[in-house]
Coordinates of C-alpha atoms in Angstrom, one line a residue:
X10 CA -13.5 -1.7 5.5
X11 CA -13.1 -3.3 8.9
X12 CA -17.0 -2.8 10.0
X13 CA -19.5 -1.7 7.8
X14 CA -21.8 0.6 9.6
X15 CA -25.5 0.5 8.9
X16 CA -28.0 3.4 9.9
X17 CA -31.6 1.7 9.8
X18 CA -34.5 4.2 10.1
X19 CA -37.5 2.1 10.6
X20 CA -40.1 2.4 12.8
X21 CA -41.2 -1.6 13.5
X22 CA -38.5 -3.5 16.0
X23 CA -39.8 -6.7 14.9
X24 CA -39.0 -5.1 11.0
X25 CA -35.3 -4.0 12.2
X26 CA -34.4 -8.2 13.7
X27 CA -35.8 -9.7 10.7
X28 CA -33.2 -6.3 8.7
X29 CA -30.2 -7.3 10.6
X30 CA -30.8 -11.3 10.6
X31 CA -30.9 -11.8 6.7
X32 CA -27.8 -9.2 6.9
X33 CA -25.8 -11.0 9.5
X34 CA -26.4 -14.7 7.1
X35 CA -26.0 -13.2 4.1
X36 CA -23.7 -10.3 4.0
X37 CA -19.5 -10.9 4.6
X38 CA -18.8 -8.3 6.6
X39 CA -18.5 -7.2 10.1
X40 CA -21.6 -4.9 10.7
X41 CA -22.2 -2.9 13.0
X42 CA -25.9 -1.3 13.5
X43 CA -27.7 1.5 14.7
X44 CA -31.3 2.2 14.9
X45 CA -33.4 5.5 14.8
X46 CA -36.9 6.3 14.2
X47 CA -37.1 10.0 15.3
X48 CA -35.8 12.6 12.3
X49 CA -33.9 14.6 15.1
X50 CA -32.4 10.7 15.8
X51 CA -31.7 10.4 12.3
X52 CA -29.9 13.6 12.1
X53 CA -27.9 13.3 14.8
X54 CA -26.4 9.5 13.6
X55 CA -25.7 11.8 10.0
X56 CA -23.0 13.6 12.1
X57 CA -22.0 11.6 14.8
X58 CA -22.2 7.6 13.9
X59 CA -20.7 8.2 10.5
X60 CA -22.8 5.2 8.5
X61 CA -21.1 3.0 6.0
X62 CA -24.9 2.7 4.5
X63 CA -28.4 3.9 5.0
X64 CA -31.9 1.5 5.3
X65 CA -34.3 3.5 5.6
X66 CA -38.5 2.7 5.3
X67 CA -40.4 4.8 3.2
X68 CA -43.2 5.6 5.6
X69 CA -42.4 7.1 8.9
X70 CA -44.1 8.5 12.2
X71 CA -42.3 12.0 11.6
X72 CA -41.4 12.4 8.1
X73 CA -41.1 9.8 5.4
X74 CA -38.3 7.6 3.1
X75 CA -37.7 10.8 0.8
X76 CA -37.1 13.4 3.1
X77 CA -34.8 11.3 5.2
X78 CA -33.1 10.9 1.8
X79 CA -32.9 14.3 1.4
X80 CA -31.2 15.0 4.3
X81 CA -28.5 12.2 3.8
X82 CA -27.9 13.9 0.3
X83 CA -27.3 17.0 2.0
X84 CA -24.9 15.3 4.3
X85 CA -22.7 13.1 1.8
X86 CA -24.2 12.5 -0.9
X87 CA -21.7 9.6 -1.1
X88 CA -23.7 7.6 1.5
X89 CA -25.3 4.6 -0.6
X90 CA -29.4 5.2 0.9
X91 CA -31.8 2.3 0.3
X92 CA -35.4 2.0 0.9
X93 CA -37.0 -0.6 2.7
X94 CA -40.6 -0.9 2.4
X95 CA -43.6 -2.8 3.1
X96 CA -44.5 -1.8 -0.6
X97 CA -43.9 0.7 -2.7
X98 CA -45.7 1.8 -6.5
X99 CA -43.8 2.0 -9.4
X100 CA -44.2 5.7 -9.8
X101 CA -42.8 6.6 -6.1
X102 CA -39.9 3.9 -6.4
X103 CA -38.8 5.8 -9.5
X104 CA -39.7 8.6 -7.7
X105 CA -37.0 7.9 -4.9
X106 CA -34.1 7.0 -7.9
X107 CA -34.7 10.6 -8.8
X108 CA -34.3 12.1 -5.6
X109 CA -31.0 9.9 -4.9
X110 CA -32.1 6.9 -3.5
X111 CA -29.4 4.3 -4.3
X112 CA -31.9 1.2 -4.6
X113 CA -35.4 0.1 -3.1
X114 CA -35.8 -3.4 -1.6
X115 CA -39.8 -4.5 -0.8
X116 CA -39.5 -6.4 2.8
X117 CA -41.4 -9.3 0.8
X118 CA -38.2 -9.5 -1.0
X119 CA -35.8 -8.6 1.5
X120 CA -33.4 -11.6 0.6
X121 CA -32.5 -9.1 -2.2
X122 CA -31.2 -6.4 0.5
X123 CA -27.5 -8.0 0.7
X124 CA -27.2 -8.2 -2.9
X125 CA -28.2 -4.6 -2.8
X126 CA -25.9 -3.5 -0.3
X127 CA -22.9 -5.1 -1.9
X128 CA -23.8 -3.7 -5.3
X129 CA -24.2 -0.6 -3.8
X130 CA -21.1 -0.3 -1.7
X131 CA -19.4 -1.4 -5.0
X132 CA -20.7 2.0 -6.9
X133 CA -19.8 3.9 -3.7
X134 CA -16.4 3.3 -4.7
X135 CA -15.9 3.5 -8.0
X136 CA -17.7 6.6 -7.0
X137 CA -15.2 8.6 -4.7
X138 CA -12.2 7.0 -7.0
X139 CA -14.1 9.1 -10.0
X140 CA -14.3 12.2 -7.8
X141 CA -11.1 12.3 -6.6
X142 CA -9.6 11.8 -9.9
X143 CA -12.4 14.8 -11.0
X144 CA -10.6 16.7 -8.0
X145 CA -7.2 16.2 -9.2
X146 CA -7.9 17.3 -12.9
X147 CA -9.3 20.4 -12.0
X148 CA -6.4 21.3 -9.5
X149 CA -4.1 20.5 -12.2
X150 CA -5.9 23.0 -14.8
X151 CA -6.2 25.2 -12.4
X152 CA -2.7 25.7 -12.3
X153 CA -0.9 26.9 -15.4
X154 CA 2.7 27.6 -16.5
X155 CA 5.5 25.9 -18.0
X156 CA 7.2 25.1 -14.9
X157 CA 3.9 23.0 -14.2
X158 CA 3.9 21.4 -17.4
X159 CA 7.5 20.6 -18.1
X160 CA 7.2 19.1 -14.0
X161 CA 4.2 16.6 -15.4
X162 CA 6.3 15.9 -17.9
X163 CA 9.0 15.3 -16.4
X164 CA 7.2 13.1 -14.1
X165 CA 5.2 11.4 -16.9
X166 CA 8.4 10.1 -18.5
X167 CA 10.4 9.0 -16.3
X168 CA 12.2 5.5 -15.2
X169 CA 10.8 5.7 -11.7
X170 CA 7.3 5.1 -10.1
X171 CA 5.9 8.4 -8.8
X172 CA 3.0 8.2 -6.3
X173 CA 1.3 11.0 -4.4
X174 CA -1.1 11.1 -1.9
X175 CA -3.1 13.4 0.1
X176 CA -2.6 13.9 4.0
X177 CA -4.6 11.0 4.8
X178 CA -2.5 8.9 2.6
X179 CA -5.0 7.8 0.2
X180 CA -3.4 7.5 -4.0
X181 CA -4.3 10.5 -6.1
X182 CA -1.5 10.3 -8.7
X183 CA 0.4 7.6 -10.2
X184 CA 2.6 7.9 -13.1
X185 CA 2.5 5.9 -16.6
X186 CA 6.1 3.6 -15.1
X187 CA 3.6 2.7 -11.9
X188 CA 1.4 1.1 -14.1
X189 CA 3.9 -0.6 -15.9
X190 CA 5.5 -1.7 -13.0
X191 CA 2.3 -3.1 -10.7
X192 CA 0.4 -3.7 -13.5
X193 CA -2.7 -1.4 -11.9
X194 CA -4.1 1.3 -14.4
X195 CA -3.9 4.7 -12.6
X196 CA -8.0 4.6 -12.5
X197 CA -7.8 1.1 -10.4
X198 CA -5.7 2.9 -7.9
X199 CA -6.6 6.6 -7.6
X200 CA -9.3 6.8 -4.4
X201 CA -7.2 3.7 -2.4
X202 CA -4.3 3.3 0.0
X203 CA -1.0 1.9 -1.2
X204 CA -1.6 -0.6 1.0
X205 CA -3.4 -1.9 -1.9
X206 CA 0.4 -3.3 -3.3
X207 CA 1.1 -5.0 0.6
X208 CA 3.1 -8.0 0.4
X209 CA 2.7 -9.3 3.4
X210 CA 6.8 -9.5 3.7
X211 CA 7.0 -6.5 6.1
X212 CA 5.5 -6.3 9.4
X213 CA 3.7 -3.9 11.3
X214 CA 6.7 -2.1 12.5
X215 CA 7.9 -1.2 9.1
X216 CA 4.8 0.6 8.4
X217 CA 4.7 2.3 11.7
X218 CA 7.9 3.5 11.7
X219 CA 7.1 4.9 7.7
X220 CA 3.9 6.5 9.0
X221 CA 5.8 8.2 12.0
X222 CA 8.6 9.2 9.8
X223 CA 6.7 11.0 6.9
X224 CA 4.0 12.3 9.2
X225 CA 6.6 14.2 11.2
X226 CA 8.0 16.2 8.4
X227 CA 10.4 14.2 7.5
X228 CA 11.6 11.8 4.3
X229 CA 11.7 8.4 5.0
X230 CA 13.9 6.0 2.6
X231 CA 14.1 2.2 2.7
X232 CA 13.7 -1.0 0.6
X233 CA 10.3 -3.1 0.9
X234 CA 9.0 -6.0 -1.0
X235 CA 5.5 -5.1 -2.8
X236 CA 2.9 -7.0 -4.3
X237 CA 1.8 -6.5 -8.2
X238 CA -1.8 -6.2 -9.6
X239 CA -1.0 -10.7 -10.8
X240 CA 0.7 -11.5 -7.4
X241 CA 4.6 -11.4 -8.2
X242 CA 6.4 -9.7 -5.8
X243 CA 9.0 -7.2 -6.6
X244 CA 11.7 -5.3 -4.6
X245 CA 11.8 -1.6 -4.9
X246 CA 14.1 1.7 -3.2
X247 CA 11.4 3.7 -1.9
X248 CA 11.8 7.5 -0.7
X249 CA 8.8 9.5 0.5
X250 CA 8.7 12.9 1.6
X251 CA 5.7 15.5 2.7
X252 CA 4.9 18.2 1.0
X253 CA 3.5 21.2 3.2
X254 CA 1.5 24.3 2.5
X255 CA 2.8 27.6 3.2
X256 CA 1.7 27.7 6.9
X257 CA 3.5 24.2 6.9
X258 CA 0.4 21.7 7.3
X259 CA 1.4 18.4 5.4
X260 CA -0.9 18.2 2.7
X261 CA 0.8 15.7 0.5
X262 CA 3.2 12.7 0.6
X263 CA 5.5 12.2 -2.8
X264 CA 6.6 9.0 -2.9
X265 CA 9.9 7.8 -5.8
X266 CA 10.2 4.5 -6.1
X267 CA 12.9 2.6 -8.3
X268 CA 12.2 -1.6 -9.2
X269 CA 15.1 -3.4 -8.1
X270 CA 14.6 -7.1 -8.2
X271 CA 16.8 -7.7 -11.1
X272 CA 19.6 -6.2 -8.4
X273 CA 18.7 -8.2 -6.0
X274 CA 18.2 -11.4 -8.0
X275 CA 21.7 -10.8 -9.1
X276 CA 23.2 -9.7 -5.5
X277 CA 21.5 -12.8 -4.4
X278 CA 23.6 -14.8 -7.1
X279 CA 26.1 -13.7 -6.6
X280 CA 26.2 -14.4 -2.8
X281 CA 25.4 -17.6 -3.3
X282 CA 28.8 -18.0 -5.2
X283 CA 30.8 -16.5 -2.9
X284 CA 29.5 -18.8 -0.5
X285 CA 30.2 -21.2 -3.0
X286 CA 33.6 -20.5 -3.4
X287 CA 34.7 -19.7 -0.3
X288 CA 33.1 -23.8 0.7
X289 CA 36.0 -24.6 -2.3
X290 CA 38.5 -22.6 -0.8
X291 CA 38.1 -23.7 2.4
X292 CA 37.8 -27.5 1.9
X293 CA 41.1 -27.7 -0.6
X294 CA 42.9 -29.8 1.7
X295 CA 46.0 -27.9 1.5
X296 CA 46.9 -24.0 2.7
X297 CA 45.7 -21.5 0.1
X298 CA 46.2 -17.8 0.6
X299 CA 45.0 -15.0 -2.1
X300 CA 47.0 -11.4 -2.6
X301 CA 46.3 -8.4 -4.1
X302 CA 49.0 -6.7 -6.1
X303 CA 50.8 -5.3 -3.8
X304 CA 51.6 -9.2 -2.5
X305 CA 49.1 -8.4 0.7
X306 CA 47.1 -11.2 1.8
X307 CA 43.7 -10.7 1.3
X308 CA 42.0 -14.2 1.8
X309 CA 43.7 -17.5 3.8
X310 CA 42.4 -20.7 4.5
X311 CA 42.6 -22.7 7.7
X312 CA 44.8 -25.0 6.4
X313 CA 47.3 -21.5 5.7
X314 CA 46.4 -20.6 9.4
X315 CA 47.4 -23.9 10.7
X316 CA 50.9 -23.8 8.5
X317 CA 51.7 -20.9 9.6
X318 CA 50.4 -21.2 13.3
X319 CA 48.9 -17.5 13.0
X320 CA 45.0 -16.8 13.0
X321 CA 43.2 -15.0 10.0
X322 CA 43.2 -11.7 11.9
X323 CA 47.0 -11.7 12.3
X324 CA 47.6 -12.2 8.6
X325 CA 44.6 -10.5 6.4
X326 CA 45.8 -7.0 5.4
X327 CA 48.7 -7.3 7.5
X328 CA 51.3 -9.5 6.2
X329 CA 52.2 -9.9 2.7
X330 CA 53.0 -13.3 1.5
X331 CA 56.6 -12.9 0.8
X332 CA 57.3 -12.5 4.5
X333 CA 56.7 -15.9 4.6
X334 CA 59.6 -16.7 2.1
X335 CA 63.3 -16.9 3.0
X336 CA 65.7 -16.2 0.6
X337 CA 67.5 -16.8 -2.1
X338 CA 63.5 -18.3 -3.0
X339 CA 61.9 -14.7 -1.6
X340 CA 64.0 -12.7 -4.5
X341 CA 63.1 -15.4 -7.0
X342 CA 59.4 -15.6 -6.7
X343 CA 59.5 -11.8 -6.1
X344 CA 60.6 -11.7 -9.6
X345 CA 58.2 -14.0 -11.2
X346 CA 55.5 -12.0 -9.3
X347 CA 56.6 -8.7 -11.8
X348 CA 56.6 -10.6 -14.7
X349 CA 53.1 -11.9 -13.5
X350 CA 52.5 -8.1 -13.1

């Protein structure tokens, strides 16, 4: 979350400083706030500021702490709302909890109210991960058939990571070889953005040109480094395409991925060794060719290019090394070069 958003519904200024002060010391986040006091206020920041979070005092000019809650329940009931209060009985603070009310903080107490917060932003999430998994399950159930089943089986098996996400791009599948593979349990990442596995590796432009790619209809494929659950990166092929609905509205992304850092560890290797032997090669101190076996020169040294007084591009693939050899020698070595055969 880049800025948390707080809605505070209070009707005390002097309250609302000493709210955001122990917030802004307190609390790691960037916050943004806005204040109301009026219920038509109130109702209007519902639908138009969007809060992260809800402080709300029990006792109001118009209406009071539980009505406001209703309201916010009615909205999106996924809004963590607590109360703030000058005090507040036992019997109506349980009262709140029963009507939705996420936590109560007493303003004697209010150095409780960031511990609050975070506690409550934390159940906020493991919240929306549970209903979107919830979601998913029924949508599954709801659709029956073999072709369905022997799909999720398919999927369930197989040697590839298998991600999908809604239109917004937030994770509401992943396969039993993703977990393997990241080391995150399907529940850890259903509700987030893949950005959850970032390296760090690719920049900004990578992901742009991904997000433009797949959000214009088309598959994008590539290679990208990714970060597991422990840290170690890992190389993987990647290929994501959208799925659309029938009036073609993308309202999926399907993303196959394939692990390849043992490729690349070995590709890497092996580089290194042909680096290392062409250093050998080049640093023999005398002219070295290598031929293929039709006798064509496929590699020469510059030692070979200064013998021969011809440059690498004159010879490689164009000259076989026998041209280089007068007779009776040429039919001689010729011959040792069948037996060779």
């Amino acid at each position: 979350m880049d800025i948390l958003k707080i809605l505070i519904l209070e009707d005390f200024e002097s309250d609302v400083e000493l709210i955001k002060r122990e917030i802004r010391l307190n609390l790691n986040y960037k916050v943004d706030f806005k204040w109301v006091i009026k219920r038509d206020e109130f109702i209007k920041a519902l639908k138009e500021y969007y809060p992260d979070i809800i402080l709300s005092d029990y006792n109001l000019p118009q209406f009071n702490g539980i009505e406001a809650l209703q309201l916010s329940v009615s909205f999106n009931d996924l809004i963590p709302f607590i109360i703030v209060t000058g005090s507040l009985d036992e019997e109506t603070a349980a009262g709140s909890i029963r009507e939705g009310a996420w936590d109560y903080i007493v303003k004697e107490r209010l150095h409780r109210l960031p511990g609050a917060i975070e506690n409550a932003l934390r159940l906020k999430k493991e919240k929306l991960k549970a209903r979107k998994a919830q979601t998913e399950l029924e949508l599954i159930k709801n659709k029956s058939g073999i072709q369905l089943k022997l799909l999720f089986n398919a999927i369930d098996n197989a040697p590839s990571s298998f991600v999908i996400t809604n239109a917004d791009g937030i994770i509401q599948y992943v396969n039993p070889f993703f977990e393997q593979v990241t080391g995150y349990k399907a529940e850890e990442v259903v509700g987030e953005n893949p950005r959850i596995l970032k390296s760090g590796i690719q920049d900004k432009y990578f992901y742009q040109n991904m997000w433009n790619t797949i959000s214009h209809g088309e598959t994008f494929k590539g290679e990208m480094v990714n970060k597991k659950k422990n840290g170690e990166l890992y190389w993987e092929t990647v290929s994501i395409s959208p799925i659309k609905n029938e009036i073609g509205e993308i309202e999926h992304y399907v993303a196959v991925k394939r692990d390849i850092t043992e490729n690349k560890k070995f590709l890497q290797s092996l580089e290194e060794s042909e680096n290392w032997y062409r250093t050998i090669f080049e640093n023999t101190g005398t002219a070295s060719i290598i031929v293929n076996e039709k006798g064509e020169i496929i590699l020469a040294n510059s030692k070979f290019e200064d013998l021969s007084r011809m440059k690498n591009d004159e010879i490689i693939g164009k000259i076989k090394w026998m041209d280089f050899v007068p007779e009776p020698d040429k039919s001689m070595m010729i011959n040792y070069q069948k037996k060779r055969l």
